PDB file of C-alpha atoms in Angstrom:
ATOM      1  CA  UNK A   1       8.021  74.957 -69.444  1.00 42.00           C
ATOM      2  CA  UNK A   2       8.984  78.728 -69.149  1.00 42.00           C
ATOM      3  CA  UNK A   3       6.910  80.973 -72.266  1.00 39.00           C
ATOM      4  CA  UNK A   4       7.031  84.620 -72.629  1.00 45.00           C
ATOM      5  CA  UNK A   5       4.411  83.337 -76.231  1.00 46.00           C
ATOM      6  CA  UNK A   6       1.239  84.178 -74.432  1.00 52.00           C
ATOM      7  CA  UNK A   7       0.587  85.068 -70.934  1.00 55.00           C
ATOM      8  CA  UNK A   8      -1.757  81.683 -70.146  1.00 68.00           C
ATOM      9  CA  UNK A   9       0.455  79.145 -72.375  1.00 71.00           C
ATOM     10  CA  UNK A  10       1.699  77.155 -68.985  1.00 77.00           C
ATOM     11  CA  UNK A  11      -1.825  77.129 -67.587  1.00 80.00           C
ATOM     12  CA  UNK A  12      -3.290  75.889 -71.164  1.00 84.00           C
ATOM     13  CA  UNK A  13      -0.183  73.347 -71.555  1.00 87.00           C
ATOM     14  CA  UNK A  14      -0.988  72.010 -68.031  1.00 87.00           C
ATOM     15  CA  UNK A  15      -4.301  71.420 -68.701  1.00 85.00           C
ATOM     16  CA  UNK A  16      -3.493  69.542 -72.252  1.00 88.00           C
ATOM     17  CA  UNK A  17      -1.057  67.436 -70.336  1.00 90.00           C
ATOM     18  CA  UNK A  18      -3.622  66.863 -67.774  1.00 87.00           C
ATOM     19  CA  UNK A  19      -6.453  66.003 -70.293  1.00 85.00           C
ATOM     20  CA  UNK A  20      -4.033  63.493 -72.244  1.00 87.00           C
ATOM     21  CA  UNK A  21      -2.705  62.193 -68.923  1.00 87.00           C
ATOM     22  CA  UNK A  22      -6.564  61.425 -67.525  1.00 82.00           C
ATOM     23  CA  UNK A  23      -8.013  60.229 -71.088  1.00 79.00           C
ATOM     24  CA  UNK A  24      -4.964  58.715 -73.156  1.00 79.00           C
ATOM     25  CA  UNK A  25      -6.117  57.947 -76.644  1.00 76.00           C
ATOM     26  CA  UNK A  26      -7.966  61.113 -78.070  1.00 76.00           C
ATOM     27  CA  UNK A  27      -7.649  62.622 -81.117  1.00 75.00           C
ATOM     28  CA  UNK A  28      -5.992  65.974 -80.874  1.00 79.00           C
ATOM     29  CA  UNK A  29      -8.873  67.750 -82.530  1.00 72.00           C
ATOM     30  CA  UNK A  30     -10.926  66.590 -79.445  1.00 74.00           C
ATOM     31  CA  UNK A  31      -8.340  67.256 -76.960  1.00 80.00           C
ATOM     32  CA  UNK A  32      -7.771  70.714 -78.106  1.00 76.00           C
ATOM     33  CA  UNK A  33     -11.593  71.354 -78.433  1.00 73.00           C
ATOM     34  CA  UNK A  34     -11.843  70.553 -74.513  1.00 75.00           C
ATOM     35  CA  UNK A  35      -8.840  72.449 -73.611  1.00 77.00           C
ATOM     36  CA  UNK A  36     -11.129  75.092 -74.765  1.00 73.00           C
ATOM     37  CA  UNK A  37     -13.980  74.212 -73.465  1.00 70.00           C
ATOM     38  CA  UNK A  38     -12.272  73.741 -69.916  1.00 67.00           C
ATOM     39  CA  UNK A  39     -11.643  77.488 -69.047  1.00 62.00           C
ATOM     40  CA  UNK A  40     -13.088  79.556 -72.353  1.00 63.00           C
ATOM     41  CA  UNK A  41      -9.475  79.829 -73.647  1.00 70.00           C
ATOM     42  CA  UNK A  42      -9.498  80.564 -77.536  1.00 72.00           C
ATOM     43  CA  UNK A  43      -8.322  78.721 -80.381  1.00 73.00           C
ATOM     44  CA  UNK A  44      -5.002  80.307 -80.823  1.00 77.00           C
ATOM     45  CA  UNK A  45      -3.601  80.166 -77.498  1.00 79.00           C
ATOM     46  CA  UNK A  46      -4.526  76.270 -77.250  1.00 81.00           C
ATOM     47  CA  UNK A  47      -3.227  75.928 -80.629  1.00 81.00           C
ATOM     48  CA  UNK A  48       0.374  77.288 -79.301  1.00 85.00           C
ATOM     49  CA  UNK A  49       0.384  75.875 -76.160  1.00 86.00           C
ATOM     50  CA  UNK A  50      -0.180  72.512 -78.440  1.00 86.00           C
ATOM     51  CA  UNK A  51       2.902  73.590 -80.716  1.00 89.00           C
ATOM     52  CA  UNK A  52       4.838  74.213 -77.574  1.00 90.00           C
ATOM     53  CA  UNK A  53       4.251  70.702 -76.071  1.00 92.00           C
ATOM     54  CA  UNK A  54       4.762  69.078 -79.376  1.00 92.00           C
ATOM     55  CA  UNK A  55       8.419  70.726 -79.679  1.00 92.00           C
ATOM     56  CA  UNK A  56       9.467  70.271 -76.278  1.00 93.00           C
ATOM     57  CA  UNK A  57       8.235  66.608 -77.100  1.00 94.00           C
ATOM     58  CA  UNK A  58       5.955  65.925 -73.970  1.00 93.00           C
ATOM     59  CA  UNK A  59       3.047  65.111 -75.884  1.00 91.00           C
ATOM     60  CA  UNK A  60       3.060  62.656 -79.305  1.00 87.00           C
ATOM     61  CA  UNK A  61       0.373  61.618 -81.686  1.00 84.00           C
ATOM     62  CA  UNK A  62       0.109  58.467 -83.141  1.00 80.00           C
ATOM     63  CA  UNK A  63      -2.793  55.517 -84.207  1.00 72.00           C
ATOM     64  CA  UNK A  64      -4.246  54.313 -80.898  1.00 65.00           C
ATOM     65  CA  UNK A  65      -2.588  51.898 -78.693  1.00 57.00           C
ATOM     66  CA  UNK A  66      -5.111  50.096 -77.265  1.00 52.00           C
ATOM     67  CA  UNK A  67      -8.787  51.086 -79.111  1.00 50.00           C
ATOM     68  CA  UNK A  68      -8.538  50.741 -82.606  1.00 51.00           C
ATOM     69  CA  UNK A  69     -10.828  53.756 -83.208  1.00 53.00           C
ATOM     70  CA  UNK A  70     -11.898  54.950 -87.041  1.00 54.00           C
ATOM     71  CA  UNK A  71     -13.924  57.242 -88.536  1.00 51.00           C
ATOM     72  CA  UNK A  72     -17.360  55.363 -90.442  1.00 47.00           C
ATOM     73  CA  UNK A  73     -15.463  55.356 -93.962  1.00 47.00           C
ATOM     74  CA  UNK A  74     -12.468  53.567 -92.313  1.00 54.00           C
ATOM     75  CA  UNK A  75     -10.014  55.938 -91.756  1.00 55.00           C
ATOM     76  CA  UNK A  76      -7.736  55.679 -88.615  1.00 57.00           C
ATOM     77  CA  UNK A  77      -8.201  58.298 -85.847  1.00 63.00           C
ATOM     78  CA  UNK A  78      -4.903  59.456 -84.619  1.00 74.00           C
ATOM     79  CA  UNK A  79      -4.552  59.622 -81.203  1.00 79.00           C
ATOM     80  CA  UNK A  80      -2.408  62.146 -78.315  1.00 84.00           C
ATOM     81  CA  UNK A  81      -0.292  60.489 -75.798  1.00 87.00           C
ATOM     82  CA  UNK A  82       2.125  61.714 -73.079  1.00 89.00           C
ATOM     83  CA  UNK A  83       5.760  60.917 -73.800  1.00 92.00           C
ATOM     84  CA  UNK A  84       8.150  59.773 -71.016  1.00 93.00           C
ATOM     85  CA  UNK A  85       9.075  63.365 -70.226  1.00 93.00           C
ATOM     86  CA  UNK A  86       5.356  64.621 -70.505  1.00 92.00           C
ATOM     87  CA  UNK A  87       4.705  62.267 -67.545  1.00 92.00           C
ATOM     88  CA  UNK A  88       7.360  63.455 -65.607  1.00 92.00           C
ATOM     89  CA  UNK A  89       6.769  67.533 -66.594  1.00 90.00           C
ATOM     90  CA  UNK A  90       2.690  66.295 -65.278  1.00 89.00           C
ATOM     91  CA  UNK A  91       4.027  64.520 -62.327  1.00 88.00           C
ATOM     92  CA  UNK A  92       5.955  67.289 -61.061  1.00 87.00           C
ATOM     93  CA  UNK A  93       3.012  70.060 -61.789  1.00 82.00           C
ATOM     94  CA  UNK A  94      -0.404  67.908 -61.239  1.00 78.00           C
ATOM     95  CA  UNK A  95      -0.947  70.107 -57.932  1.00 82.00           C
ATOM     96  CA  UNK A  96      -0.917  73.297 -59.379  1.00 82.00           C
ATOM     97  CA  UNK A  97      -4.362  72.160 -60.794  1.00 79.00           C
ATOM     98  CA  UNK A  98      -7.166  72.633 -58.424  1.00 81.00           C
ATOM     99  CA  UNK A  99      -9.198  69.634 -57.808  1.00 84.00           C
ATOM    100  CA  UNK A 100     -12.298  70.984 -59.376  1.00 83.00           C
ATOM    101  CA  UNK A 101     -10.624  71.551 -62.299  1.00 81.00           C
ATOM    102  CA  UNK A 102      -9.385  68.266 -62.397  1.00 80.00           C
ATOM    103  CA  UNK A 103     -12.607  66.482 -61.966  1.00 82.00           C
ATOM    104  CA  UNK A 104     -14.384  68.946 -65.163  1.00 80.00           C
ATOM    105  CA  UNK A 105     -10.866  67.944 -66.635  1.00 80.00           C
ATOM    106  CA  UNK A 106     -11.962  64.190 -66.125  1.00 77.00           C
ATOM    107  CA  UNK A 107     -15.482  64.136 -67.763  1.00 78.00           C
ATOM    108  CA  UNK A 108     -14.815  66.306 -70.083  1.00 73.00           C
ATOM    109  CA  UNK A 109     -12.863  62.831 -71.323  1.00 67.00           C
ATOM    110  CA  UNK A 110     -15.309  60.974 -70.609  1.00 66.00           C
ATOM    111  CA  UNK A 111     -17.755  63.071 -72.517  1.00 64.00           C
ATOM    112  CA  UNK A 112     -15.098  62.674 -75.481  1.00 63.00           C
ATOM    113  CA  UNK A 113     -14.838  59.640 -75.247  1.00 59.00           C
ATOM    114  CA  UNK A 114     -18.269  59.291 -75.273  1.00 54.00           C
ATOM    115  CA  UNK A 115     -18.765  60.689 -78.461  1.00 53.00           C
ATOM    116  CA  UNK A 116     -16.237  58.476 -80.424  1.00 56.00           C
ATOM    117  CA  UNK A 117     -18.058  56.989 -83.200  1.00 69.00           C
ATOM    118  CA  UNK A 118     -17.018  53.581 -83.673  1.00 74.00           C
ATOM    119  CA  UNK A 119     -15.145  52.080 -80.171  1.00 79.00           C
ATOM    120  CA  UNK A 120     -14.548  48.501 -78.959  1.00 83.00           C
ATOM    121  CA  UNK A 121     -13.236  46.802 -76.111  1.00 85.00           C
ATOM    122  CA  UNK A 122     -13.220  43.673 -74.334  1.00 86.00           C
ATOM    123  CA  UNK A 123     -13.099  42.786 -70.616  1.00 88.00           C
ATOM    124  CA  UNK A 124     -12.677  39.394 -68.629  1.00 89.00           C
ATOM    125  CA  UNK A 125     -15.638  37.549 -67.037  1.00 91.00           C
ATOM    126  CA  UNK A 126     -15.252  35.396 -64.075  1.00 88.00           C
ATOM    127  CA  UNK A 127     -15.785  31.923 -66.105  1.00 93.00           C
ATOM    128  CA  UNK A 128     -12.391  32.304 -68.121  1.00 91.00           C
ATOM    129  CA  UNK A 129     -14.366  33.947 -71.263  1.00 92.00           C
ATOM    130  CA  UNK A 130     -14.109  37.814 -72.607  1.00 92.00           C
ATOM    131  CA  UNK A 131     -16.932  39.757 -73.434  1.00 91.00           C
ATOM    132  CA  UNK A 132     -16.440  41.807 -76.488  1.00 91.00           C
ATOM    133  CA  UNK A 133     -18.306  45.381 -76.797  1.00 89.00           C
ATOM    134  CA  UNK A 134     -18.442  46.888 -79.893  1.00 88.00           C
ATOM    135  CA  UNK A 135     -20.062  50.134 -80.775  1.00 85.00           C
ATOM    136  CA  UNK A 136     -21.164  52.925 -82.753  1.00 80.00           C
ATOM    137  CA  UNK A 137     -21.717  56.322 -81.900  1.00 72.00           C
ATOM    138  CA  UNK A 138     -23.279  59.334 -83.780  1.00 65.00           C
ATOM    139  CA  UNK A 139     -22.197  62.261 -81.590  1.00 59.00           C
ATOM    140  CA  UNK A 140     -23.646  61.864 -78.403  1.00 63.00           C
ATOM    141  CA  UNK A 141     -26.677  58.602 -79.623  1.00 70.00           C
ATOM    142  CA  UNK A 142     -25.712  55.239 -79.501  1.00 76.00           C
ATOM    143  CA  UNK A 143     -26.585  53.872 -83.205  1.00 77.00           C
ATOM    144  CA  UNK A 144     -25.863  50.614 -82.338  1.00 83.00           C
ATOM    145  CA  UNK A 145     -23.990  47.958 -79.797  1.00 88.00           C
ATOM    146  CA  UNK A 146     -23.010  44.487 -79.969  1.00 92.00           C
ATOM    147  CA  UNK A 147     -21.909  42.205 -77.096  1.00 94.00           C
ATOM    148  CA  UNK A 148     -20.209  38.712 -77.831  1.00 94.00           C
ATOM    149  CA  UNK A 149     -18.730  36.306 -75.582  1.00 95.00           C
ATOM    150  CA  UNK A 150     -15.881  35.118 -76.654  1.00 94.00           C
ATOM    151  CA  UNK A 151     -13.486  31.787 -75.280  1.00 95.00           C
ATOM    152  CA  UNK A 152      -9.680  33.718 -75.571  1.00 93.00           C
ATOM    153  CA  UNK A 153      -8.190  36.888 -74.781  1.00 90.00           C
ATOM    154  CA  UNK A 154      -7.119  36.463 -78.270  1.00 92.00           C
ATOM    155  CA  UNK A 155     -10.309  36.002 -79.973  1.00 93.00           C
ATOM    156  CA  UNK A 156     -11.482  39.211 -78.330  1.00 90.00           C
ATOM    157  CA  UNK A 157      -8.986  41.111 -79.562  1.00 88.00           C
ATOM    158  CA  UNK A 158      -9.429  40.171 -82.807  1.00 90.00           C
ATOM    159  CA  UNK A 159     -13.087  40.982 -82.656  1.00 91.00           C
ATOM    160  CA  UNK A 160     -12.442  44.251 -81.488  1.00 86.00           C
ATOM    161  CA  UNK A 161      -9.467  44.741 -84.069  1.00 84.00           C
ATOM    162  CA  UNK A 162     -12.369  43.632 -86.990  1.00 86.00           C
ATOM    163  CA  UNK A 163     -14.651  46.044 -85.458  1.00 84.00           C
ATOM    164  CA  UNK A 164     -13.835  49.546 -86.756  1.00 75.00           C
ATOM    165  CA  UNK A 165     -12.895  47.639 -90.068  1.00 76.00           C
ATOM    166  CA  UNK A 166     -16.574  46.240 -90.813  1.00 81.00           C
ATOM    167  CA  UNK A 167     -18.529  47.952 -88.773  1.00 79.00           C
ATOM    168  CA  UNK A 168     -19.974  49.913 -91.786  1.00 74.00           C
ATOM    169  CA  UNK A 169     -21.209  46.330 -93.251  1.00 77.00           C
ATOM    170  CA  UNK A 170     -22.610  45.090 -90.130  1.00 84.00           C
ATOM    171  CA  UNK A 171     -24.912  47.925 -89.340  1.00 78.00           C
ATOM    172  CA  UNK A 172     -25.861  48.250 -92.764  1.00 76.00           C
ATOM    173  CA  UNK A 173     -27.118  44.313 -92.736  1.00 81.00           C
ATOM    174  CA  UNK A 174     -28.603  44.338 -89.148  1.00 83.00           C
ATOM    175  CA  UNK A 175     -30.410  47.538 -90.925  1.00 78.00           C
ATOM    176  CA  UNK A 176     -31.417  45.520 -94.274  1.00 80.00           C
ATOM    177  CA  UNK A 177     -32.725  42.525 -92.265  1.00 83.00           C
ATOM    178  CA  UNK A 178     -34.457  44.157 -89.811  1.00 83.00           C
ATOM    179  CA  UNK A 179     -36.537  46.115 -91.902  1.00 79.00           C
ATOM    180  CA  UNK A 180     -37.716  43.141 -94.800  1.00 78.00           C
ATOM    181  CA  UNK A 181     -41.041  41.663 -93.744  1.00 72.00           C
ATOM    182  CA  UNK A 182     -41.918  38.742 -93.178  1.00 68.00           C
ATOM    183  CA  UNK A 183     -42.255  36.131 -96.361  1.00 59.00           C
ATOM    184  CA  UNK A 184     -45.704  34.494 -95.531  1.00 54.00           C
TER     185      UNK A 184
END
């Protein structure tokens, strides 16, 4: 990962690997953004250190894996991931970051994350069923969540799949029925 580009392009390239490595699955516009945020580095020297990972092909982007996560008029967010070789590059140069900077690394992500605006997921409960959350975000307020118990793995990740797809329809209902009165 030698670079004679700019004299903190390793430092900023560790800390993208290490910010895709601890929060797979966020857009590169948000990854970059906390790169920046992490140690007051500007735009351009993220932007190359970026570039750099992207042609040595440690780092792809690609629709999410796992969260099916869109924008509120339905467009797919793409999301960064570590390649094979980007987990080996972070493997062999995860302790040249100091643990401080690996825990504001860490919620940083989390504050990302955070801020997604539509997100769903689904976990196991202990009776066999999944509970499906599904929710919507504007910045940093939660506009609205849904929880639904479902019987099959399957069926949750369905619901989660039809999530970012009619989310805009479902809020926009709850939002149309909730505020008619009463017919006396």
């Amino acid at each position: 990962m030698a670079d004679q580009v700019h004299p903190q392009a390793n430092q900023v390239k560790l800390i993208l690997l290490a910010l895709i490595k601890n929060q797979p699955g966020l857009t590169p516009a948000q990854v970059q953004s906390l790169a920046q945020e992490t140690l007051f580095f500007d735009y351009f020297t993220v932007a190359e250190a970026w570039a750099a990972l992207e042609d040595q092909k440690l780092i792809f982007v690609t629709e999410p894996k796992y969260q099916k996560q869109k924008d509120l008029k339905g467009q797919p967010l793409l999301a960064s991931y570590l390649s094979a070789a980007g987990e080996l590059v972070y493997k062999q140069l995860q302790g040249q970051i100091s643990p401080p900077l690996l825990e504001q690394i860490k919620s940083l992500g989390q504050k990302a994350q955070d801020q997604g605006e539509l997100t769903a997921s689904f976990s196991p409960q202990g009776d066999g069923s999944y509970l499906v959350t599904c929710q919507a975000w504007d910045q940093k307020s939660k506009l609205l969540e849904i929880q639904v118990q479902v019987a099959t793995q399957d069926r949750a990740r369905a619901f989660s799949e039809a999530w970012p797809k009619r989310a805009g329809q479902i809020y926009t209902h709850i939002l149309k029925e909730l505020s008619q009165e009463d017919q006396a």
